[in-house]
Short mmCIF file of C-alpha atoms in Angstrom, two decimals:
data_model
loop_
_atom_site.label_atom_id
_atom_site.label_comp_id
_atom_site.label_asym_id
_atom_site.label_seq_id
_atom_site.Cartn_x
_atom_site.Cartn_y
_atom_site.Cartn_z
CA UNK M 5 -56.66 61.69 79.08
CA UNK M 6 -53.89 61.34 81.65
CA UNK M 7 -56.05 58.93 83.58
CA UNK M 8 -56.55 56.89 80.43
CA UNK M 9 -52.83 56.75 79.79
CA UNK M 10 -52.15 55.67 83.35
CA UNK M 11 -54.94 53.14 83.19
CA UNK M 12 -53.74 51.52 80.01
CA UNK M 13 -50.11 51.63 81.05
CA UNK M 14 -51.23 49.73 84.10
CA UNK M 15 -53.29 47.42 81.91
CA UNK M 16 -50.46 46.51 79.56
CA UNK M 17 -47.82 46.00 82.18
CA UNK M 18 -49.97 43.57 84.09
CA UNK M 19 -50.18 41.46 80.96
CA UNK M 20 -46.45 41.25 80.75
CA UNK M 21 -45.82 39.99 84.22
CA UNK M 22 -46.96 36.52 83.33
CA UNK M 23 -43.80 35.89 81.30
CA UNK M 24 -41.38 35.28 84.15
CA UNK M 25 -40.75 33.06 87.13
CA UNK M 26 -42.53 29.93 85.93
CA UNK M 27 -39.74 27.38 86.16
CA UNK M 28 -41.14 23.96 87.08
CA UNK M 29 -38.54 21.53 88.42
CA UNK M 30 -40.38 18.26 87.73
CA UNK M 31 -38.58 16.48 84.89
CA UNK M 32 -37.90 13.11 86.53
CA UNK M 33 -39.81 11.30 89.28
CA UNK M 34 -36.73 9.64 90.80
CA UNK M 35 -34.81 12.91 90.62
CA UNK M 36 -37.73 14.84 92.15
CA UNK M 37 -37.76 12.48 95.14
CA UNK M 38 -34.08 13.37 95.66
CA UNK M 39 -34.66 17.17 95.55
CA UNK M 40 -34.52 17.15 91.74
CA UNK M 41 -30.77 16.58 91.70
CA UNK M 42 -29.13 15.92 88.34
CA UNK M 43 -26.10 13.60 88.59
CA UNK M 44 -27.92 10.33 87.85
CA UNK M 45 -27.56 8.07 84.82
CA UNK M 46 -29.91 5.22 85.73
CA UNK M 47 -32.19 5.90 82.75
CA UNK M 48 -33.13 8.18 79.84
CA UNK M 49 -34.53 10.94 82.07
CA UNK M 50 -30.97 12.27 82.43
CA UNK M 51 -31.33 13.67 78.87
CA UNK M 52 -33.13 16.75 80.18
CA UNK M 53 -30.70 17.37 83.05
CA UNK M 54 -27.47 16.77 81.13
CA UNK M 55 -27.31 15.52 77.51
CA UNK M 56 -23.88 14.00 78.14
CA UNK M 57 -25.38 11.68 80.76
CA UNK M 58 -27.15 9.44 78.23
CA UNK M 59 -23.73 8.03 77.24
CA UNK M 60 -23.44 6.43 80.72
CA UNK M 61 -26.90 4.81 80.91
CA UNK M 62 -26.21 1.13 81.74
CA UNK M 63 -28.55 -0.29 79.07
CA UNK M 64 -28.51 -0.01 75.28
CA UNK M 65 -32.14 1.18 75.18
CA UNK M 66 -33.88 3.15 77.92
CA UNK M 67 -37.41 4.58 78.00
CA UNK M 68 -38.65 6.71 80.89
CA UNK M 69 -41.95 8.52 81.48
CA UNK M 70 -43.51 10.31 84.41
CA UNK M 71 -46.34 12.60 85.39
CA UNK M 72 -47.13 14.87 88.34
CA UNK M 73 -50.16 16.42 89.98
CA UNK M 74 -49.51 19.84 91.51
CA UNK M 75 -51.97 21.08 94.13
CA UNK M 76 -51.02 24.68 94.85
CA UNK M 77 -52.50 27.68 96.65
CA UNK M 78 -51.41 31.31 96.96
CA UNK M 79 -52.74 33.72 99.59
CA UNK M 80 -52.83 37.51 99.76
CA UNK M 81 -53.62 39.81 102.68
CA UNK M 82 -53.87 43.59 102.94
CA UNK M 83 -52.60 44.46 106.44
CA UNK M 84 -54.35 47.82 106.65
CA UNK M 85 -57.90 46.61 106.04
CA UNK M 86 -57.31 42.93 106.94
CA UNK M 87 -58.64 41.86 103.55
CA UNK M 88 -57.73 38.28 102.54
CA UNK M 89 -57.99 36.29 99.35
CA UNK M 90 -56.61 33.03 98.03
CA UNK M 91 -56.47 31.20 94.74
CA UNK M 92 -58.65 28.31 93.61
CA UNK M 93 -56.12 26.86 91.21
CA UNK M 94 -56.77 23.90 88.94
CA UNK M 95 -54.51 20.87 89.37
CA UNK M 96 -51.42 21.30 87.17
CA UNK M 97 -50.07 18.19 85.44
CA UNK M 98 -46.45 18.58 84.26
CA UNK M 99 -44.99 15.51 82.55
CA UNK M 100 -41.80 14.09 81.07
CA UNK M 101 -40.96 11.45 78.46
CA UNK M 102 -37.44 10.41 77.47
CA UNK M 103 -35.84 7.76 75.28
CA UNK M 104 -32.14 7.03 74.77
CA UNK M 105 -30.30 4.50 72.58
CA UNK M 106 -26.64 3.52 72.26
CA UNK M 107 -25.96 3.57 68.52
CA UNK M 108 -22.38 2.37 69.22
CA UNK M 109 -20.35 1.74 72.36
CA UNK M 110 -19.42 5.42 72.45
CA UNK M 111 -22.19 7.26 70.60
CA UNK M 112 -25.66 7.66 72.10
CA UNK M 113 -28.76 9.43 70.84
CA UNK M 114 -31.92 10.43 72.66
CA UNK M 115 -35.12 12.43 72.67
CA UNK M 116 -36.74 14.33 75.52
CA UNK M 117 -40.23 15.81 75.88
CA UNK M 118 -40.71 17.89 79.03
CA UNK M 119 -42.71 20.79 80.50
CA UNK M 120 -40.10 22.87 82.38
CA UNK M 121 -42.10 26.13 82.40
CA UNK M 122 -45.79 26.57 83.19
CA UNK M 123 -48.33 27.93 85.62
CA UNK M 124 -51.99 27.88 86.52
CA UNK M 125 -53.38 30.59 88.84
CA UNK M 126 -57.07 31.37 89.40
CA UNK M 127 -57.88 34.23 91.82
CA UNK M 128 -61.54 34.45 90.78
CA UNK M 129 -63.31 37.40 89.17
CA UNK M 130 -64.11 39.43 92.27
CA UNK M 131 -61.08 40.09 94.41
CA UNK M 132 -58.88 43.07 95.28
CA UNK M 133 -56.43 42.43 92.44
CA UNK M 134 -58.94 41.64 89.70
CA UNK M 135 -57.54 44.45 87.53
CA UNK M 136 -54.13 42.77 87.73
CA UNK M 137 -55.21 39.20 87.10
CA UNK M 138 -58.19 36.92 87.53
CA UNK M 139 -56.87 33.78 85.83
CA UNK M 140 -53.79 32.65 83.92
CA UNK M 141 -52.78 29.35 82.31
CA UNK M 142 -49.30 29.08 80.84
CA UNK M 143 -47.98 25.87 79.26
CA UNK M 144 -44.75 25.00 77.50
CA UNK M 145 -43.37 21.81 75.94
CA UNK M 146 -39.67 21.35 75.27
CA UNK M 147 -38.86 18.91 72.44
CA UNK M 148 -35.19 18.03 72.58
CA UNK M 149 -33.23 15.64 70.31
CA UNK M 150 -29.89 14.84 71.93
CA UNK M 151 -26.56 13.31 70.99
CA UNK M 152 -23.68 12.34 73.31
CA UNK M 153 -20.22 10.87 72.89
CA UNK M 154 -18.32 8.95 75.59
CA UNK M 155 -14.63 9.56 75.11
CA UNK M 156 -13.49 7.01 77.71
CA UNK M 157 -14.67 5.26 80.86
CA UNK M 158 -14.91 8.48 82.86
CA UNK M 159 -15.88 11.34 80.54
CA UNK M 160 -18.61 12.18 78.04
CA UNK M 161 -19.97 15.30 76.33
CA UNK M 162 -23.36 15.95 74.80
CA UNK M 163 -25.53 18.53 73.12
CA UNK M 164 -29.27 18.91 72.55
CA UNK M 165 -31.39 21.17 70.39
CA UNK M 166 -34.54 22.59 72.01
CA UNK M 167 -37.70 23.48 70.15
CA UNK M 168 -40.32 24.86 72.53
CA UNK M 169 -44.03 25.25 71.87
CA UNK M 170 -46.57 26.67 74.25
CA UNK M 171 -49.79 28.45 75.00
CA UNK M 172 -51.04 31.22 77.27
CA UNK M 173 -54.52 32.16 78.48
CA UNK M 174 -54.68 35.31 80.61
CA UNK M 175 -57.82 36.95 81.94
CA UNK M 176 -58.42 40.07 84.02
CA UNK M 177 -61.02 42.68 84.78
CA UNK M 178 -61.12 46.21 83.39
CA UNK M 179 -63.04 47.75 86.27
CA UNK M 180 -62.53 51.34 85.11
CA UNK M 181 -64.64 50.65 82.01
CA UNK M 182 -66.78 47.84 83.48
CA UNK M 183 -65.22 45.29 81.19
CA UNK M 184 -62.96 42.27 80.97
CA UNK M 185 -60.06 41.20 78.81
CA UNK M 186 -58.79 37.80 77.64
CA UNK M 187 -55.47 37.18 75.91
CA UNK M 188 -54.93 33.79 74.31
CA UNK M 189 -52.26 32.30 72.10
CA UNK M 190 -51.90 28.57 71.43
CA UNK M 191 -48.97 28.70 69.03
CA UNK M 192 -46.12 30.41 70.85
CA UNK M 193 -42.72 28.92 69.98
CA UNK M 194 -38.99 29.38 70.46
CA UNK M 195 -35.65 27.61 70.15
CA UNK M 196 -32.66 26.95 72.36
CA UNK M 197 -30.01 24.37 73.18
CA UNK M 198 -28.32 22.60 76.04
CA UNK M 199 -24.77 21.40 76.55
CA UNK M 200 -23.27 19.07 79.09
CA UNK M 201 -20.22 17.25 80.37
CA UNK M 202 -20.44 14.18 82.58
CA UNK M 203 -17.58 12.78 84.67
CA UNK M 204 -17.15 9.48 86.53
CA UNK M 205 -13.64 9.85 87.95
CA UNK M 206 -14.19 6.89 90.31
CA UNK M 207 -16.85 4.18 90.51
CA UNK M 208 -18.45 5.98 93.45
CA UNK M 209 -18.45 9.56 92.17
CA UNK M 210 -20.58 11.25 89.46
CA UNK M 211 -20.11 14.89 88.44
CA UNK M 212 -22.55 16.63 86.10
CA UNK M 213 -22.01 20.05 84.50
CA UNK M 214 -24.77 21.31 82.23
CA UNK M 215 -26.03 24.51 80.65
CA UNK M 216 -29.46 25.09 79.12
CA UNK M 217 -29.88 28.26 77.09
CA UNK M 218 -32.61 30.85 77.30
CA UNK M 219 -35.65 30.37 75.11
CA UNK M 220 -37.63 33.34 73.80
CA UNK M 221 -41.23 32.27 73.24
CA UNK M 222 -42.66 34.35 70.41
CA UNK M 223 -46.42 34.86 70.47
CA UNK M 224 -47.51 36.05 67.02
CA UNK M 225 -51.09 36.98 66.15
CA UNK M 226 -52.43 36.01 69.55
CA UNK M 227 -56.11 36.71 70.22
CA UNK M 228 -56.98 39.73 72.39
CA UNK M 229 -60.71 39.71 73.19
CA UNK M 230 -62.33 42.61 75.08
CA UNK M 231 -65.72 42.36 76.80
CA UNK M 232 -66.64 46.07 76.95
CA UNK M 233 -69.68 48.35 76.99
CA UNK M 234 -70.73 48.75 73.37
CA UNK M 235 -70.19 52.52 73.52
CA UNK M 236 -66.42 51.99 73.96
CA UNK M 237 -65.94 49.72 70.96
CA UNK M 238 -64.84 51.73 67.95
CA UNK M 239 -63.27 54.56 69.96
CA UNK M 240 -59.68 55.74 69.45
CA UNK M 241 -58.44 53.44 72.21
CA UNK M 242 -60.59 50.37 71.64
CA UNK M 243 -60.73 50.23 67.85
CA UNK M 244 -62.06 46.68 67.99
CA UNK M 245 -63.28 44.20 70.60
CA UNK M 246 -61.32 41.38 68.92
CA UNK M 247 -57.75 42.49 68.39
CA UNK M 248 -54.44 40.62 67.97
CA UNK M 249 -51.19 40.95 69.88
CA UNK M 250 -47.51 40.11 69.47
CA UNK M 251 -45.05 39.56 72.31
CA UNK M 252 -41.91 37.70 73.24
CA UNK M 253 -41.97 35.87 76.55
CA UNK M 254 -38.49 35.05 77.91
CA UNK M 255 -37.74 31.76 79.66
CA UNK M 256 -34.55 31.74 81.72
CA UNK M 257 -31.29 29.94 81.01
CA UNK M 258 -29.94 27.56 83.64
CA UNK M 259 -26.47 26.40 84.69
CA UNK M 260 -26.25 23.30 86.88
CA UNK M 261 -23.41 21.69 88.79
CA UNK M 262 -24.39 18.34 90.27
CA UNK M 263 -22.56 15.69 92.28
CA UNK M 264 -23.51 12.21 93.47
CA UNK M 265 -21.32 10.19 95.85
CA UNK M 266 -21.95 6.62 96.97
CA UNK M 267 -21.01 6.76 100.65
CA UNK M 268 -21.54 3.03 101.02
CA UNK M 269 -22.85 0.58 98.40
CA UNK M 270 -26.45 1.07 99.60
CA UNK M 271 -26.38 4.82 100.21
CA UNK M 272 -25.75 7.62 97.73
CA UNK M 273 -25.89 11.36 98.45
CA UNK M 274 -26.48 14.01 95.77
CA UNK M 275 -26.19 17.79 95.68
CA UNK M 276 -26.93 20.42 93.04
CA UNK M 277 -26.37 24.12 92.51
CA UNK M 278 -28.59 25.75 89.85
CA UNK M 279 -28.18 29.31 88.61
CA UNK M 280 -31.14 30.65 86.61
CA UNK M 281 -30.41 33.60 84.33
CA UNK M 282 -33.47 35.76 84.91
CA UNK M 283 -31.49 39.02 85.00
CA UNK M 284 -31.79 39.46 81.23
CA UNK M 285 -35.51 39.93 81.78
CA UNK M 286 -35.42 43.72 82.18
CA UNK M 287 -38.23 44.77 79.90
CA UNK M 288 -40.98 43.16 77.88
CA UNK M 289 -42.69 44.72 74.90
CA UNK M 290 -46.27 44.10 73.81
CA UNK M 291 -47.69 45.21 70.46
CA UNK M 292 -51.39 45.30 69.67
CA UNK M 293 -52.45 45.25 66.06
CA UNK M 294 -55.25 47.86 66.23
CA UNK M 295 -56.09 49.02 69.74
CA UNK M 296 -54.06 52.04 70.84
CA UNK M 297 -53.59 51.10 74.47
CA UNK M 298 -49.80 51.19 74.74
CA UNK M 299 -47.54 53.50 76.74
CA UNK M 300 -45.22 54.60 73.92
CA UNK M 301 -46.30 58.15 72.90
CA UNK M 302 -44.85 57.68 69.40
CA UNK M 303 -46.35 54.23 68.87
CA UNK M 304 -49.59 53.96 70.89
CA UNK M 305 -50.05 50.29 69.94
CA UNK M 306 -46.80 49.41 71.71
CA UNK M 307 -46.17 49.12 75.42
CA UNK M 308 -42.90 48.36 77.17
CA UNK M 309 -42.95 47.24 80.77
CA UNK M 310 -40.03 47.21 83.23
CA UNK M 311 -39.38 43.84 84.86
CA UNK M 312 -35.87 43.93 86.36
CA UNK M 313 -35.84 40.34 87.50
CA UNK M 314 -32.75 39.06 89.24
CA UNK M 315 -30.83 35.87 88.60
CA UNK M 316 -31.36 33.24 91.25
CA UNK M 317 -29.74 30.19 92.79
CA UNK M 318 -31.28 26.94 93.93
CA UNK M 319 -29.50 24.64 96.37
CA UNK M 320 -30.46 20.98 96.48
CA UNK M 321 -29.44 17.93 98.50
CA UNK M 322 -30.93 14.43 98.28
CA UNK M 323 -30.19 10.83 99.15
CA UNK M 324 -31.16 7.32 98.08
CA UNK M 325 -30.95 4.24 100.31
CA UNK M 326 -31.33 0.72 98.92
CA UNK M 327 -33.40 -1.00 101.59
CA UNK M 328 -33.32 -4.24 99.56
CA UNK M 329 -32.05 -5.23 96.13
CA UNK M 330 -35.30 -3.98 94.57
CA UNK M 331 -36.58 -1.30 96.97
CA UNK M 332 -35.11 2.21 97.15
CA UNK M 333 -36.03 4.92 99.68
CA UNK M 334 -35.39 8.59 98.82
CA UNK M 335 -35.36 11.95 100.61
CA UNK M 336 -34.35 15.47 99.73
CA UNK M 337 -34.51 19.21 100.47
CA UNK M 338 -34.01 22.31 98.38
CA UNK M 339 -34.16 26.08 98.69
CA UNK M 340 -35.38 28.01 95.66
CA UNK M 341 -34.94 31.79 95.41
CA UNK M 342 -37.57 34.02 93.79
CA UNK M 343 -36.48 36.10 90.77
CA UNK M 344 -39.21 38.70 91.44
CA UNK M 345 -38.26 41.77 93.51
CA UNK M 346 -40.70 43.06 96.14
CA UNK M 347 -41.35 46.30 94.23
CA UNK M 348 -42.31 44.39 91.07
CA UNK M 349 -44.30 41.58 92.71
CA UNK M 350 -47.62 40.81 91.01
CA UNK M 351 -50.30 38.17 91.71
CA UNK M 352 -49.86 36.86 88.18
CA UNK M 353 -46.56 35.52 89.49
CA UNK M 354 -47.18 34.87 93.20
CA UNK M 355 -43.49 34.25 93.64
CA UNK M 356 -41.72 33.74 96.97
CA UNK M 357 -38.49 32.20 98.23
CA UNK M 358 -39.35 28.56 98.73
CA UNK M 359 -38.31 25.53 100.72
CA UNK M 360 -39.22 22.04 99.60
CA UNK M 361 -39.12 18.65 101.31
CA UNK M 362 -39.08 15.70 98.95
CA UNK M 363 -39.41 11.95 99.36
CA UNK M 364 -40.27 8.83 97.48
CA UNK M 365 -39.77 5.15 96.80
CA UNK M 366 -38.68 3.08 93.84
CA UNK M 367 -39.32 -0.59 93.12
CA UNK M 368 -37.66 -2.74 90.47
CA UNK M 369 -39.04 -5.76 88.60
CA UNK M 370 -37.77 -8.31 86.08
CA UNK M 371 -34.08 -8.25 86.96
CA UNK M 372 -34.26 -4.45 87.42
CA UNK M 373 -35.28 -3.87 83.81
CA UNK M 374 -38.62 -2.34 84.81
CA UNK M 375 -38.74 0.34 87.53
CA UNK M 376 -41.64 2.16 89.17
CA UNK M 377 -41.09 5.40 91.10
CA UNK M 378 -43.32 7.43 93.38
CA UNK M 379 -42.65 10.84 94.88
CA UNK M 380 -44.31 13.36 97.14
CA UNK M 381 -43.14 16.97 97.59
CA UNK M 382 -44.23 19.62 100.09
CA UNK M 383 -43.38 23.07 98.81
CA UNK M 384 -43.63 26.04 101.20
CA UNK M 385 -43.12 29.68 100.26
CA UNK M 386 -41.70 32.13 102.78
CA UNK M 387 -44.21 34.90 103.48
CA UNK M 388 -43.14 38.16 101.89
CA UNK M 389 -44.17 41.81 102.11
CA UNK M 390 -44.93 43.21 98.67
CA UNK M 391 -45.02 46.92 97.89
CA UNK M 392 -45.61 47.46 94.20
CA UNK M 393 -45.95 51.24 93.76
CA UNK M 394 -46.40 50.95 90.00
CA UNK M 395 -49.60 48.95 90.46
CA UNK M 396 -50.47 50.51 93.83
CA UNK M 397 -50.64 46.99 95.22
CA UNK M 398 -49.47 46.29 98.77
CA UNK M 399 -49.81 43.45 101.21
CA UNK M 400 -48.46 40.08 102.30
CA UNK M 401 -48.20 37.03 100.09
CA UNK M 402 -47.45 33.38 100.71
CA UNK M 403 -47.96 30.10 98.89
CA UNK M 404 -47.68 26.36 99.32
CA UNK M 405 -47.99 23.33 97.11
CA UNK M 406 -48.26 19.58 97.46
CA UNK M 407 -47.03 17.49 94.56
CA UNK M 408 -47.46 13.81 93.75
CA UNK M 409 -45.55 12.05 90.99
CA UNK M 410 -45.53 8.62 89.35
CA UNK M 411 -42.92 7.34 86.92
CA UNK M 412 -42.12 4.20 84.98
CA UNK M 413 -38.80 3.25 83.39
CA UNK M 414 -37.93 0.37 81.08
CA UNK M 415 -34.34 -0.61 80.36
CA UNK M 416 -34.99 -3.75 78.26
CA UNK M 417 -31.44 -4.50 77.04
#
């Protein structure tokens, strides 16, 4: 019985790991080419970064859209037996759409649709960590109406309401019982908000201060399907092969301070400091409707897993050079800290400290009313030693990604 308890404690906690560390910083193609810095008011994409920024967009109407292709790979190696494995991930496609309109000279409204959290990891069915994870797909969409007011020529404030919807598909092996498990929920949802202040103290200086709240994604009546030997179905632990689950998956808050300075008319330099509030993610509780596979002795359907994430900082610097009146060249670099501690590392979240090199070009048409942007990003994770005693999982992990992005912006009037 003790082995069963340990097994199912292990089983539940691996489910919970998928809830953290999935921030995706790809909400604007031009911004991404400049290390995803935030102090830019060229178009409606600023609505995600700072709601106050839409009050300083130079046109009355602005529409901006962009999409990315993320080609990523994670690798794992056990030093003792020299075992290696790597993911065969599908191409992830985060996107962003924004629209902003000046209702009056001082009052602006906007709407933003973005995918700031998500992940796709596929380790395959037969690898050393198959009882932790074989495949996971996590998607989220943030829908954000926004309003901003410009008090004078140099200061505005704004606020946005966030309604998030999302889905999760998690699969793993149950080797101890020669089975597999799949958790799926397509209707997770949560709410949040963002606030911002935007300053233009001189014509060459932009300062952006923004806060985006946490969002708790509630998964209610998600499907929990178990592929098990028939003799196990109907036992005290596995009451049914088709159960339901409830859980709350926390997405981190974020504070951002951003600055852009035009060194010369053709060259601007931007820098950002982001603080992500992962530290509130200490525990996560899962509740199954029928199967008694939890780790709470008083409530065997319930399992609580320790997470103990840490809050992190990201440091970004980027630049844009206007080679001609219509052609812009962009570069950037950022360092992104992992919220996952070594002792809680799990292949569901193959998280590392990361360095990213960014670049891109922008071209303007029709008196700069139509703009096309391209970006490419090389994202390299620093190799880390993981020693997760709870899962008895040890080894070295590293990851890298290559990202391409294409965006189009229309500022018609």
